[in-house]
XYZ file of C-alpha atoms in Angstrom:
307
model
C 5.551 -21.181 3.655
C 5.863 -24.829 2.926
C 4.149 -27.698 4.812
C 5.843 -31.050 4.294
C 7.185 -29.857 0.954
C 3.834 -28.489 -0.232
C 2.919 -24.796 -0.415
C 0.491 -23.602 2.210
C -2.089 -21.072 1.011
C -1.308 -17.565 2.335
C -3.882 -14.896 3.104
C -2.226 -12.041 1.336
C 0.286 -11.735 -1.458
C 1.969 -8.271 -1.511
C 3.735 -7.562 -4.790
C 6.000 -4.433 -4.801
C 9.350 -3.064 -4.234
C 10.850 -2.053 -0.877
C 11.875 1.497 -0.260
C 14.170 2.813 2.353
C 12.642 6.015 3.587
C 14.916 8.767 4.830
C 12.456 10.789 6.730
C 13.130 14.465 7.833
C 10.184 15.327 10.089
C 9.055 18.366 12.033
C 10.008 20.827 9.237
C 8.701 24.242 10.177
C 7.945 25.152 6.693
C 8.256 23.568 3.123
C 11.723 23.380 1.552
C 12.046 25.878 -1.334
C 14.727 25.910 -4.075
C 17.812 27.731 -2.794
C 16.705 27.506 0.841
C 17.652 25.409 3.832
C 15.352 24.177 6.571
C 16.348 22.274 9.675
C 14.144 19.281 10.668
C 13.299 18.397 14.316
C 13.978 14.802 13.608
C 15.279 12.229 11.222
C 14.803 8.512 10.750
C 15.835 5.821 8.273
C 12.919 3.471 8.181
C 11.719 0.723 5.749
C 8.902 1.612 3.468
C 7.377 0.915 0.084
C 5.615 -2.332 -0.199
C 7.341 -3.384 3.030
C 4.790 -1.305 4.874
C 1.858 -3.170 3.460
C 3.456 -6.672 4.245
C 4.570 -5.552 7.648
C 1.225 -3.921 8.565
C -0.826 -6.974 7.374
C 1.540 -9.225 9.413
C 1.177 -7.105 12.477
C -2.593 -7.433 12.139
C -2.194 -11.144 12.314
C -2.263 -12.305 8.756
C -0.171 -14.794 6.846
C 1.620 -12.604 4.259
C 3.832 -13.463 1.318
C 5.849 -10.491 -0.041
C 7.325 -10.567 -3.509
C 10.283 -8.208 -3.388
C 13.930 -7.730 -4.604
C 17.071 -7.161 -2.542
C 20.600 -6.517 -3.608
C 24.080 -5.967 -2.141
C 23.527 -2.321 -1.225
C 23.032 -0.869 2.247
C 19.377 0.044 1.659
C 18.523 -3.535 0.721
C 20.322 -4.615 3.942
C 18.433 -2.247 6.170
C 15.000 -3.256 4.877
C 15.863 -6.969 4.788
C 16.957 -6.790 8.449
C 13.717 -5.022 9.350
C 11.653 -7.655 7.527
C 13.340 -10.443 9.367
C 12.999 -8.734 12.687
C 9.276 -8.464 12.032
C 9.159 -12.083 11.109
C 8.055 -11.760 7.509
C 8.043 -14.825 5.315
C 11.036 -14.793 2.944
C 9.728 -17.353 0.367
C 9.155 -14.911 -2.289
C 12.248 -12.701 -1.839
C 14.787 -12.572 -4.679
C 18.443 -11.826 -3.819
C 20.620 -10.306 -6.494
C 24.493 -10.101 -6.601
C 24.343 -6.366 -7.365
C 22.801 -3.165 -5.804
C 19.058 -2.949 -5.965
C 18.587 0.459 -4.351
C 15.161 1.816 -3.722
C 14.928 4.991 -1.554
C 12.825 7.963 -0.804
C 13.756 11.204 0.895
C 10.551 12.390 2.722
C 10.340 15.970 3.877
C 7.400 16.182 6.352
C 5.685 19.197 7.579
C 2.824 19.092 10.038
C 0.178 18.487 7.491
C 1.844 16.982 4.433
C 5.128 15.832 2.932
C 7.171 16.014 -0.238
C 9.199 13.091 -1.528
C 12.019 12.500 -3.885
C 12.655 8.823 -4.869
C 15.234 6.796 -6.782
C 15.067 3.085 -7.887
C 17.517 0.811 -9.525
C 15.936 -1.113 -12.351
C 15.365 -4.813 -11.877
C 13.454 -7.395 -13.928
C 9.958 -7.875 -12.476
C 9.007 -11.159 -10.709
C 6.479 -13.325 -12.590
C 3.496 -13.102 -10.185
C 1.174 -15.655 -11.835
C 3.250 -18.683 -10.583
C 3.297 -17.305 -7.025
C -0.471 -16.842 -7.193
C -1.074 -20.374 -8.423
C 1.331 -21.929 -5.949
C 0.151 -20.074 -2.830
C -3.413 -19.191 -3.731
C -3.824 -15.949 -1.615
C -7.184 -14.704 -0.659
C -6.017 -11.181 -1.471
C -3.427 -9.735 -3.926
C -2.260 -6.273 -2.825
C -0.640 -4.091 -5.492
C 0.788 -0.749 -4.056
C 0.992 1.005 -7.319
C -1.312 1.570 -10.379
C 0.358 -0.402 -13.182
C -1.179 -1.847 -16.353
C 1.723 -3.719 -17.939
C 1.240 -7.256 -19.256
C 2.700 -8.792 -16.161
C 0.305 -6.999 -13.786
C -2.667 -7.595 -16.041
C -1.862 -11.302 -16.183
C -1.592 -11.389 -12.431
C -4.882 -9.653 -11.830
C -6.558 -12.062 -14.349
C -5.000 -15.119 -12.638
C -6.017 -13.754 -9.210
C -9.668 -13.433 -10.385
C -9.611 -16.999 -11.716
C -8.341 -18.224 -8.346
C -10.891 -16.269 -6.356
C -8.551 -13.793 -4.933
C -9.456 -10.108 -4.378
C -7.256 -7.650 -6.138
C -6.570 -4.525 -4.201
C -4.723 -1.724 -6.009
C -3.428 1.655 -4.837
C -2.355 4.465 -7.212
C 0.996 5.668 -5.597
C 1.121 9.070 -7.331
C 0.717 7.660 -10.744
C 0.392 10.123 -13.655
C -2.133 7.862 -15.362
C -5.599 8.906 -16.541
C -8.618 7.107 -17.680
C -7.931 8.368 -21.247
C -5.478 5.461 -21.465
C -7.277 2.235 -22.507
C -4.624 0.184 -20.578
C -5.714 1.906 -17.359
C -9.266 0.992 -17.972
C -8.327 -2.577 -18.755
C -6.509 -3.114 -15.364
C -9.362 -1.347 -13.401
C -11.831 -3.830 -14.998
C -9.696 -6.567 -13.093
C -9.509 -4.702 -9.781
C -11.845 -5.386 -6.864
C -10.799 -2.670 -4.594
C -9.138 0.678 -5.644
C -7.740 2.869 -3.035
C -6.507 6.273 -4.408
C -6.153 9.325 -2.265
C -8.164 12.486 -3.099
C -5.367 13.942 -5.368
C -4.855 10.667 -7.150
C -8.609 10.360 -7.766
C -8.661 13.826 -9.372
C -5.613 12.966 -11.500
C -6.960 9.644 -12.668
C -10.271 10.998 -13.750
C -9.330 14.587 -14.792
C -12.123 15.928 -12.701
C -11.900 19.199 -10.814
C -14.441 18.065 -8.109
C -13.742 15.117 -5.800
C -17.372 14.027 -5.662
C -17.371 13.832 -9.479
C -14.107 11.791 -9.435
C -15.606 9.416 -6.858
C -18.687 8.932 -8.927
C -16.610 8.184 -12.069
C -14.277 5.723 -10.444
C -16.954 4.018 -8.380
C -18.619 3.074 -11.767
C -15.500 1.288 -12.765
C -14.543 -0.839 -9.779
C -16.685 -2.935 -7.397
C -15.336 -1.233 -4.408
C -13.785 2.296 -4.299
C -11.977 3.708 -1.260
C -10.702 7.390 -1.313
C -8.328 8.588 1.439
C -8.896 12.177 2.225
C -6.207 12.804 4.819
C -7.519 15.108 7.620
C -10.951 15.077 5.935
C -11.411 11.261 6.607
C -12.183 8.687 3.987
C -15.002 7.543 1.548
C -15.889 4.106 0.354
C -18.473 3.273 -2.390
C -19.932 -0.198 -3.158
C -23.097 -1.009 -5.143
C -23.847 2.671 -5.432
C -23.917 3.173 -1.615
C -21.384 5.762 -0.142
C -20.004 5.620 3.324
C -17.880 8.346 4.942
C -15.740 8.178 8.104
C -13.976 11.196 9.730
C -10.218 11.234 10.325
C -8.925 10.065 13.764
C -7.509 13.021 15.652
C -3.806 12.397 16.526
C -0.625 14.380 16.724
C 0.933 14.080 13.261
C 4.656 13.470 13.107
C 4.934 12.068 9.472
C 2.308 10.869 7.043
C 4.667 8.839 4.828
C 3.236 5.358 5.655
C -0.358 6.471 6.382
C -1.857 5.378 3.181
C -0.343 1.841 3.205
C -1.371 1.370 6.773
C -4.846 2.623 6.002
C -4.917 -0.021 3.190
C -3.870 -2.709 5.605
C -6.553 -1.807 8.087
C -9.231 -1.944 5.318
C -8.072 -5.394 3.898
C -7.956 -6.720 7.618
C -11.582 -5.926 7.848
C -12.383 -7.456 4.545
C -10.608 -10.655 5.524
C -12.631 -10.738 8.889
C -15.908 -10.447 6.828
C -16.845 -7.047 8.200
C -19.273 -4.738 6.599
C -17.896 -1.906 4.654
C -18.277 0.835 7.289
C -16.434 -1.182 9.850
C -13.599 -1.865 7.294
C -13.436 1.858 6.741
C -13.313 2.668 10.509
C -10.456 0.116 11.043
C -8.554 1.644 8.011
C -8.916 5.121 9.471
C -7.483 3.969 12.838
C -4.579 2.173 11.226
C -3.852 5.202 8.951
C -3.974 7.634 11.766
C -1.776 5.628 14.041
C 0.915 5.442 11.337
C 1.253 9.273 11.320
C 2.197 9.391 15.043
C 5.925 8.364 14.236
C 8.303 8.538 11.351
C 7.741 6.152 8.431
C 6.090 2.809 9.089
C 7.255 2.172 12.699
C 3.889 3.075 14.347
C 1.752 0.601 12.353
C -0.816 -1.012 14.622
C -0.845 -4.613 15.818
C -3.796 -6.842 16.080
C -4.171 -6.240 19.773
C -4.518 -2.443 19.050
C -7.731 -3.181 17.282
C -9.271 -4.831 20.391
C -12.496 -5.801 18.904
C -14.519 -5.350 15.792
C -14.831 -1.499 15.166
C -18.109 0.123 15.439
C -19.094 2.061 12.350
C -19.829 5.765 12.840
C -23.592 6.534 13.115
């Protein structure tokens, strides 16, 4: 992403690890200890932050993805997929040792269970990337509140970039002062329903939504088959889920987030952003992993918010 030796401003900086998703889909029932279940299908597909970067790129945006790759087969699979999609490699780091990140996803018709493993690697310093490429949006796929992420969120704010953060099954709660510190730097928070309940400790989703909406400028809560909710300036918007034949839900949340940010970048009102997000999230469930993410042409024109 250089022009005559000078960095070109990107629209979106995605910061997060790749995962290779080993997806067993079409399970007739959940897998229980001591039991064995045969899946209808299997796929090895790239996932993790790759999904965000790829989905934003498919929707027509200039994306920079900060990610680490090693000498292992999983790194090779995802790197090959990123190149096939035409993703910019400027912020890739290549290591002379394995950097394995993988998830086994066990998908039934309505949900999935996952088991993951990740080799440790020193995090990339995001602040220099932000200052060099000056993105309009910083997308963080996981709720983190370490010093590096806090510094990146602060730098993004100083540069005028929106900070969009998901939760990714974090065990964090609002009881941790560090969590509250990072949320104070987040512009858009996008948990799913169970993550919103976990984060707040609430037993009622509406209560959780109210608590989180008081902490961030824009809250978006993904509710799976029950649709999604967004709250900004005290005003709540709801959209229903898009009816599709579900194969695998592994990449749905990230593709939903991509659709939402696509709308923000286009300057759409919140209900239209939410409608686009629901369409992108639903489309992702029609195939294993991230392979069914929508392209810009699939969202023919600005979506019409529900009445």
